[in-house]
Short mmCIF file of C-alpha atoms in Angstrom, two decimals:
data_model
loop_
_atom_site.label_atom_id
_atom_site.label_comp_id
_atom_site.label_asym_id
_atom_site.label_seq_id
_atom_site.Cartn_x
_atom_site.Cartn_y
_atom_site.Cartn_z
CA UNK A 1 0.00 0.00 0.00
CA UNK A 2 3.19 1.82 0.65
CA UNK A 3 5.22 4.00 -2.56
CA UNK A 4 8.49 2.64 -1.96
CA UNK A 5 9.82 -0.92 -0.34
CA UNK A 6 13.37 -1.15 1.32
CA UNK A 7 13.58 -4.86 0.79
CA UNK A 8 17.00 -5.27 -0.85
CA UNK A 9 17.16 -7.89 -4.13
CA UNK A 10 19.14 -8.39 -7.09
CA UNK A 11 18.80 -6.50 -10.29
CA UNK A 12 16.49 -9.02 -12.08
CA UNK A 13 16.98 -9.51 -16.05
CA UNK A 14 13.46 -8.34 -16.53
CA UNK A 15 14.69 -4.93 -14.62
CA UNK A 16 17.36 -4.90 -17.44
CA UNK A 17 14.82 -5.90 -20.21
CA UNK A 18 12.21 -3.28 -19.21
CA UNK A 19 15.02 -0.51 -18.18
CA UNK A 20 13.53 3.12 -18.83
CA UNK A 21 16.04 5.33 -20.12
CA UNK A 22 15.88 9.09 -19.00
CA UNK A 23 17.37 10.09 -22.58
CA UNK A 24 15.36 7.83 -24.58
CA UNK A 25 12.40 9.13 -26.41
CA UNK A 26 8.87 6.90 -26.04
CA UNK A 27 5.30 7.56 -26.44
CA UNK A 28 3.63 10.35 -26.77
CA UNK A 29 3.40 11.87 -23.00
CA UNK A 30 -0.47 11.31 -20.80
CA UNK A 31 -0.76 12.51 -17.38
CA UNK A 32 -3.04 9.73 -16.34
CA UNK A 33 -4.55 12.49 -14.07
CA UNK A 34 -2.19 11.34 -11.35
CA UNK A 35 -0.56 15.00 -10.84
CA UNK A 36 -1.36 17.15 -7.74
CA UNK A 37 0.98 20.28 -8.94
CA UNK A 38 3.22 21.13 -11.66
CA UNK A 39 5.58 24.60 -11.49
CA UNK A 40 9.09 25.04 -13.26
CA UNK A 41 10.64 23.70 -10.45
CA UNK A 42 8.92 20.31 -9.80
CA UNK A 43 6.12 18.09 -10.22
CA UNK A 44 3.73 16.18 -8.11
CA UNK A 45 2.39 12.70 -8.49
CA UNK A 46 0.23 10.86 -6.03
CA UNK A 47 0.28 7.24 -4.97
CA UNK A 48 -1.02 4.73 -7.40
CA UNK A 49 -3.31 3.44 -4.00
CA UNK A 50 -5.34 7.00 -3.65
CA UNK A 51 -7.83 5.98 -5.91
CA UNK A 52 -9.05 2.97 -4.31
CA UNK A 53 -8.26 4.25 -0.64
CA UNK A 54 -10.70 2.89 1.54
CA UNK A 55 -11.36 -0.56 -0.27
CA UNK A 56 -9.27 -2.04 2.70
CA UNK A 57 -10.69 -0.12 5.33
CA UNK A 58 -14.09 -1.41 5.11
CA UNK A 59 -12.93 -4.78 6.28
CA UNK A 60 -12.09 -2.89 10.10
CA UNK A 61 -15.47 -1.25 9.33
CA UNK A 62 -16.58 -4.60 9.20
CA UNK A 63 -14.57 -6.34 11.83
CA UNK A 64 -16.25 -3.19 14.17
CA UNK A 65 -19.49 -3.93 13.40
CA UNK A 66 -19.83 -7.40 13.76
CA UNK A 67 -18.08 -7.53 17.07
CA UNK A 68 -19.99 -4.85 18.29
CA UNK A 69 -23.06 -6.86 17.64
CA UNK A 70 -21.85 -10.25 19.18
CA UNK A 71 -21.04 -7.84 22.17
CA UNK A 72 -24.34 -6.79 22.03
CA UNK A 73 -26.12 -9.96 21.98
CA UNK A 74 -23.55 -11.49 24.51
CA UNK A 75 -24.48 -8.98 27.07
CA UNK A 76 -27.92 -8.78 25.93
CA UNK A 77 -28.17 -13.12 26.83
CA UNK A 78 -26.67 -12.68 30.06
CA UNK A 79 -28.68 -9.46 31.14
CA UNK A 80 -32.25 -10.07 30.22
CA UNK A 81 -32.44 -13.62 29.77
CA UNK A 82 -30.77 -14.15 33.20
CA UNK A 83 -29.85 -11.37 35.77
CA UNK A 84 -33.56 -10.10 34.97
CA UNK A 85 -35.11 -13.52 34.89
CA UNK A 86 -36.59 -13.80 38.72
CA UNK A 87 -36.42 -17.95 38.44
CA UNK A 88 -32.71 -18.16 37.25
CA UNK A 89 -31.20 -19.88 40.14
CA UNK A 90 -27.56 -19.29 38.68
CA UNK A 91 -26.37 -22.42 39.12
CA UNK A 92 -24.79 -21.92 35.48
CA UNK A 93 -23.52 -18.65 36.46
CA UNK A 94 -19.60 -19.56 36.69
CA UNK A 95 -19.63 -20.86 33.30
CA UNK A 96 -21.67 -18.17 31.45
CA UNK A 97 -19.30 -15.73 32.95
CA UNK A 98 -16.33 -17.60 31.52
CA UNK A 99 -18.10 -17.59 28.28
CA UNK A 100 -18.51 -14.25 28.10
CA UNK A 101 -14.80 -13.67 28.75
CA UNK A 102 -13.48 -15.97 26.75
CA UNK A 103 -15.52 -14.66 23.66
CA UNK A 104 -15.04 -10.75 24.90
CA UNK A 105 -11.32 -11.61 24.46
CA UNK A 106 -11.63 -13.19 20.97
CA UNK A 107 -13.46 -10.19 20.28
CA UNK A 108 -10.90 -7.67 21.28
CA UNK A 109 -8.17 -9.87 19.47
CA UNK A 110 -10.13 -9.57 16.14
CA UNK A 111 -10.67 -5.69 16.71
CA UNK A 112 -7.16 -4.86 17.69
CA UNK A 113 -5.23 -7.26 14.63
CA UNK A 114 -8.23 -5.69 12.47
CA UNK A 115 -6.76 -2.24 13.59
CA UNK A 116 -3.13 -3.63 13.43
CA UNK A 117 -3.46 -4.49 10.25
CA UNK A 118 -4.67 -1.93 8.97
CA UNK A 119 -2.22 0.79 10.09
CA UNK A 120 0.80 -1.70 9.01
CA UNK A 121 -0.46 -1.60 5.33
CA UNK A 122 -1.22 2.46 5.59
CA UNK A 123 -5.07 2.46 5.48
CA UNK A 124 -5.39 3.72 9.22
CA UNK A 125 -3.60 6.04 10.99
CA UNK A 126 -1.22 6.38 8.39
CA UNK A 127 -1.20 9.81 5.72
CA UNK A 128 -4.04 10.01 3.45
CA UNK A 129 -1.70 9.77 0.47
CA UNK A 130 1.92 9.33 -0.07
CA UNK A 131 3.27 11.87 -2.63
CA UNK A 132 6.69 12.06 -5.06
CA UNK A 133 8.01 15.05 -5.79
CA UNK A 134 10.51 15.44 -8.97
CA UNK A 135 12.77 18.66 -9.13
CA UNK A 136 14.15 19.59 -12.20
CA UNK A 137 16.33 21.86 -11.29
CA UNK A 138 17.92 19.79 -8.97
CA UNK A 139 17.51 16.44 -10.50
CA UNK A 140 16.70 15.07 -7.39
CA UNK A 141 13.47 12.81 -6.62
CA UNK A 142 11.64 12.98 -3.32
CA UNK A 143 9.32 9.93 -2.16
CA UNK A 144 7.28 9.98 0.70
CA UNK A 145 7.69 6.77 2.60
CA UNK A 146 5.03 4.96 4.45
CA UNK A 147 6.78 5.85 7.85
CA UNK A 148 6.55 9.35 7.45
CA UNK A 149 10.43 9.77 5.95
CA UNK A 150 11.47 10.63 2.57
CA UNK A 151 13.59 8.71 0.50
CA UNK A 152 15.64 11.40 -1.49
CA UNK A 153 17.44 9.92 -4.47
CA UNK A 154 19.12 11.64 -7.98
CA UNK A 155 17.27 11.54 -11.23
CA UNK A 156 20.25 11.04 -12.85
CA UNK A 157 21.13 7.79 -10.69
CA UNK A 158 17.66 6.16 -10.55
CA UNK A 159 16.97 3.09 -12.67
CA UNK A 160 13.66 3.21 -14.10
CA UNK A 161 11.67 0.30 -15.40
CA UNK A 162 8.38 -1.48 -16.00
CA UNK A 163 6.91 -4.11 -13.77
CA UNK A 164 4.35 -6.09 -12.82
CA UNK A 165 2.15 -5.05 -10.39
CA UNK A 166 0.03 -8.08 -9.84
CA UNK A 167 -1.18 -10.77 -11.92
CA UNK A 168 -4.36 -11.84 -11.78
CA UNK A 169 -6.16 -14.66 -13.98
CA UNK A 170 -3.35 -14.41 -16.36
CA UNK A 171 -4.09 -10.11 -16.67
CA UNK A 172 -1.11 -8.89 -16.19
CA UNK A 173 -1.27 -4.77 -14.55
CA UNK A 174 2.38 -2.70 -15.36
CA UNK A 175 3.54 -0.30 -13.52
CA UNK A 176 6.59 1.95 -13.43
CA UNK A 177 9.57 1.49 -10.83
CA UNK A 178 12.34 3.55 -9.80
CA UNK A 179 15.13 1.37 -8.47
CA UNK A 180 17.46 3.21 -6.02
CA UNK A 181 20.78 1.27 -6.79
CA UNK A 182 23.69 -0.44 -3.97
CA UNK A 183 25.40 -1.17 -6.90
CA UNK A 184 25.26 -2.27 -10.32
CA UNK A 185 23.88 -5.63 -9.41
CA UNK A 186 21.72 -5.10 -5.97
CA UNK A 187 18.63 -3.18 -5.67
CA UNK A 188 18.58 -1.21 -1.99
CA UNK A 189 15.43 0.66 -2.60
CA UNK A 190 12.30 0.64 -4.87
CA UNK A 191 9.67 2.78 -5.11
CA UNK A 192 6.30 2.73 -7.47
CA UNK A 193 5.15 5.44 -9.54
CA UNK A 194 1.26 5.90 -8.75
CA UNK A 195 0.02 4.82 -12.40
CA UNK A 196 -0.79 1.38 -13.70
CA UNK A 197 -2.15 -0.40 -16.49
CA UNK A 198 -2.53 -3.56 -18.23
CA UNK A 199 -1.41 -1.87 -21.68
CA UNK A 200 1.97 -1.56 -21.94
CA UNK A 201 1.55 1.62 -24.21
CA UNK A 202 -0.20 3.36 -21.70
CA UNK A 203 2.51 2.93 -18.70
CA UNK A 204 4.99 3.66 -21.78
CA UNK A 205 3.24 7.22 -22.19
CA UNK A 206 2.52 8.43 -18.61
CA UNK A 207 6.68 7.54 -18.08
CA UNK A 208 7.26 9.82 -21.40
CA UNK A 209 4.81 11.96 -19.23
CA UNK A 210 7.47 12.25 -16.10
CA UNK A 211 10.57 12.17 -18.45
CA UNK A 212 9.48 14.87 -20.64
CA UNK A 213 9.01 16.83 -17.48
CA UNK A 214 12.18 16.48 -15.91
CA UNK A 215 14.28 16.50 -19.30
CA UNK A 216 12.84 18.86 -21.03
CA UNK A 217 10.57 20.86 -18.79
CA UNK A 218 6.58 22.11 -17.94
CA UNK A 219 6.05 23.30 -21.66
CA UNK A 220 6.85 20.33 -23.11
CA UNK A 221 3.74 18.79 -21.49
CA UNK A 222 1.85 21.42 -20.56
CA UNK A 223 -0.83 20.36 -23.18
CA UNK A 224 -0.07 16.17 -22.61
CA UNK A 225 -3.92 14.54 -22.19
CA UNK A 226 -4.78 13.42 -18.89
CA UNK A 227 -3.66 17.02 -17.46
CA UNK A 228 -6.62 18.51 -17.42
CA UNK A 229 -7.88 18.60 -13.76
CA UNK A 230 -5.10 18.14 -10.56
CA UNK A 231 -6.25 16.22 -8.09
CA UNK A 232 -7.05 19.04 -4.77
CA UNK A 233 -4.78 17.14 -2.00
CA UNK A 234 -2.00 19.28 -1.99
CA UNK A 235 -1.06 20.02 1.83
CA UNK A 236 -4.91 19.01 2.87
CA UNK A 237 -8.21 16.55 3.00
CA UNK A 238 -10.16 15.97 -0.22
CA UNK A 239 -13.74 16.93 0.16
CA UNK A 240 -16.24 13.89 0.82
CA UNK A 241 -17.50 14.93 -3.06
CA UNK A 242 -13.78 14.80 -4.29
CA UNK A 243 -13.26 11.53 -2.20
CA UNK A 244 -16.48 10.06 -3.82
CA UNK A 245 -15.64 11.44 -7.39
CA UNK A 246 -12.32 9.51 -6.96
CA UNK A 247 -13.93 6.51 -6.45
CA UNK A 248 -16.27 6.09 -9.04
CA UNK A 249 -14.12 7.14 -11.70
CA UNK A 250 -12.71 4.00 -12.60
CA UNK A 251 -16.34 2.79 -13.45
CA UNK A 252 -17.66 5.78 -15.30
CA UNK A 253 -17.02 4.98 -18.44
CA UNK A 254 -19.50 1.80 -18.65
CA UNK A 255 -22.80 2.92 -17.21
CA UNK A 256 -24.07 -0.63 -16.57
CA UNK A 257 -20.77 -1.60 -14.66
CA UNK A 258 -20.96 2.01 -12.90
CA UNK A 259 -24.42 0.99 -10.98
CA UNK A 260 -23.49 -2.63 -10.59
CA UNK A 261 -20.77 -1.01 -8.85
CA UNK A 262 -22.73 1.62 -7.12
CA UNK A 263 -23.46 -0.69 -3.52
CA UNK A 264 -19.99 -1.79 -3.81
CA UNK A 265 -18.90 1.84 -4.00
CA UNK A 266 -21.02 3.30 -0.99
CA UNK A 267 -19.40 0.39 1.14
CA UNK A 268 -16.25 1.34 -0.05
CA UNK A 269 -16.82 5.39 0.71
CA UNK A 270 -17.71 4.64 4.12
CA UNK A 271 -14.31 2.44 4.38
CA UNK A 272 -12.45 5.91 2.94
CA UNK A 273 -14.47 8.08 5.30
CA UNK A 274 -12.79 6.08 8.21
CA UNK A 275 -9.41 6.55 6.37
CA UNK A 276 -9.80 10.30 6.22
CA UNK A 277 -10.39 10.66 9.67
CA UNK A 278 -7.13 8.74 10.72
CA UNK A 279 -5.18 9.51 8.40
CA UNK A 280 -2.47 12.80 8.50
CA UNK A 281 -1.96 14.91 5.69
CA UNK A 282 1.65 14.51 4.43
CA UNK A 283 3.95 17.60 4.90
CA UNK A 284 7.13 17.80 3.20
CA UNK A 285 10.27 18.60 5.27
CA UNK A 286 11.49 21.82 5.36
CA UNK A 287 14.68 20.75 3.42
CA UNK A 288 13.04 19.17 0.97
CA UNK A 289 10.61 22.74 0.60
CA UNK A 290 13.21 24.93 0.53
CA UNK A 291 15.23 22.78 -2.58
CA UNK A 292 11.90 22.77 -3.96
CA UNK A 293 11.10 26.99 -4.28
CA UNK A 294 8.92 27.95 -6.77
CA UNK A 295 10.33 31.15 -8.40
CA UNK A 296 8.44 34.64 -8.65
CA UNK A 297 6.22 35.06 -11.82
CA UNK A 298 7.00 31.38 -12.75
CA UNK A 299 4.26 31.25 -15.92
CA UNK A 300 3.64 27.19 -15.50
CA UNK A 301 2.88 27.14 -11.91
CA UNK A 302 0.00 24.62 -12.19
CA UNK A 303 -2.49 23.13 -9.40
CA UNK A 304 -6.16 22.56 -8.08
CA UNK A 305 -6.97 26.34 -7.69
CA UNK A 306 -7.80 25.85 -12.09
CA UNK A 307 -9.86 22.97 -11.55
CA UNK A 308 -13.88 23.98 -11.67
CA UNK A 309 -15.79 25.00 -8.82
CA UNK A 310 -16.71 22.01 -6.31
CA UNK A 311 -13.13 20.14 -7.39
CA UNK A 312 -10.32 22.76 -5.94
#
């Protein structure tokens, strides 16, 4: 759920087969509407997770609801069909105690690993999305780790590539990786650019997207599809419309699928509602804001504030 994984590996030889240039020319650049903000200085992406945040948080919803009903009728059983019951001679009492302790225990167990969980893999308590920042001027990338740090690594010295997200019923979803190298053999840090697809053209162009950015600047995109509206997070909460907005989109473009969806949606939202409240908003370091200054009068300085009214 994280942007980046410190799990060190080899350099595999589909890492070399997929490799991603910085010099090198591909598609013709889409934004994927993945960008927060775009200046002359740097751009913005968020998380490839933020769309479907809250898909994992309905199972605590769950978790909460259920035990809080077998609480219920536990206590219920013992007080009305017992403590208030004038011809219980409690003979049984010993045991139904025990019960109730033994399954108030189970009950806190499931709450508590539900909660666990769920803050390990960033869905509670965690930021409500985890940002990376490119500076062109610098040449520097900035990653916003799932522990709050930031992995700071040089454009120049990243190796890009494709890979596979997951695999699922032989569908395979791409994604693109920057591989933070130990040396020329061992990978010491990865991180995960936020978009994926299962067309390999599509990855190809959002990665033209970022590498026309940072080689040859905001003009050069300025126009690239997909760049249209940027997404309002920046330094706050999305608005229970944006969050809902974000949701659905994935299903808009078949109306069938969109309201065989919808339940599945709502129970999702409320799972995203949860994660909003929990969640901080990530702040950047001071270090990493002052290397990142936007400069008076900069012309592309690009965010949220253009988007319509109701999505700013």
């Amino acid at each position: 759920m994280f942007t980046t994984s410190k799990k060190e590996r080899p350099l595999t030889e589909q890492d070399r087969e997929w490799h991603l240039p910085i010099k090198r020319r591909a598609e013709d650049p889409h934004a994927s509407a993945m960008a927060i903000r775009m200046n002359s200085t740097y751009l913005e992406l968020v998380d490839g997770y933020h769309t479907n945040r809250g898909l994992m948080s309905i199972i605590g919803v769950l978790a909460f609801v259920l035990c809080a009903w077998f609480f219920y009728q536990l206590f219920s059983v013992a007080i009305f069909d017992h403590y208030m019951d004038q011809n219980w001679n409690r003979h049984d009492e010993r045991r139904m105690l025990l019960a109730i302790g033994v399954c108030s225990l189970i009950l806190l167990a499931t709450i508590l690993g539900s909660v666990t969980f769920l803050r390990k893999i960033g869905e509670w308590f965690g930021y409500t999305h985890y940002p990376i920042r490119l500076n062109r001027r610098t040449r520097m990338v900035y990653v916003f780790r799932g522990d709050g740090t930031v992995l700071k690594a040089s454009w120049d010295d990243v190796y890009f590539a494709l890979r596979v997200n997951m695999q699922v019923a032989g569908v395979r979803t791409l994604g693109i990786c920057g591989l933070v190298l130990k040396d020329s053999k061992t990978v010491e840090e990865m991180f995960v650019f936020g978009y994926a697809s299962s067309s390999r053209e599509y990855c190809l162009r959002h990665w033209e997207f970022i590498r026309r950015y940072m080689e040859e600047g905001p003009r050069a995109v300025l126009n690239a599809p997909g760049l249209g509206l940027y997404l309002p997070i920046a330094d706050k909460r999305e608005t229970l419309y944006q969050g809902w907005i974000e949701l659905v989109s994935n299903d808009a473009w078949n109306p069938v699928f969109k309201w065989l969806m919808f339940p599945f949606h709502v129970a999702f939202f409320i799972g995203r509602l949860v994660n909003r409240v929990t969640s901080k908003v990530p702040r950047w370091p001071a270090d990493v804001e002052a290397a990142c200054r936007i400069e008076p009068g900069d012309p592309y300085v690009r965010d949220s504030s253009l988007n319509p009214p109701g999505y700013r």
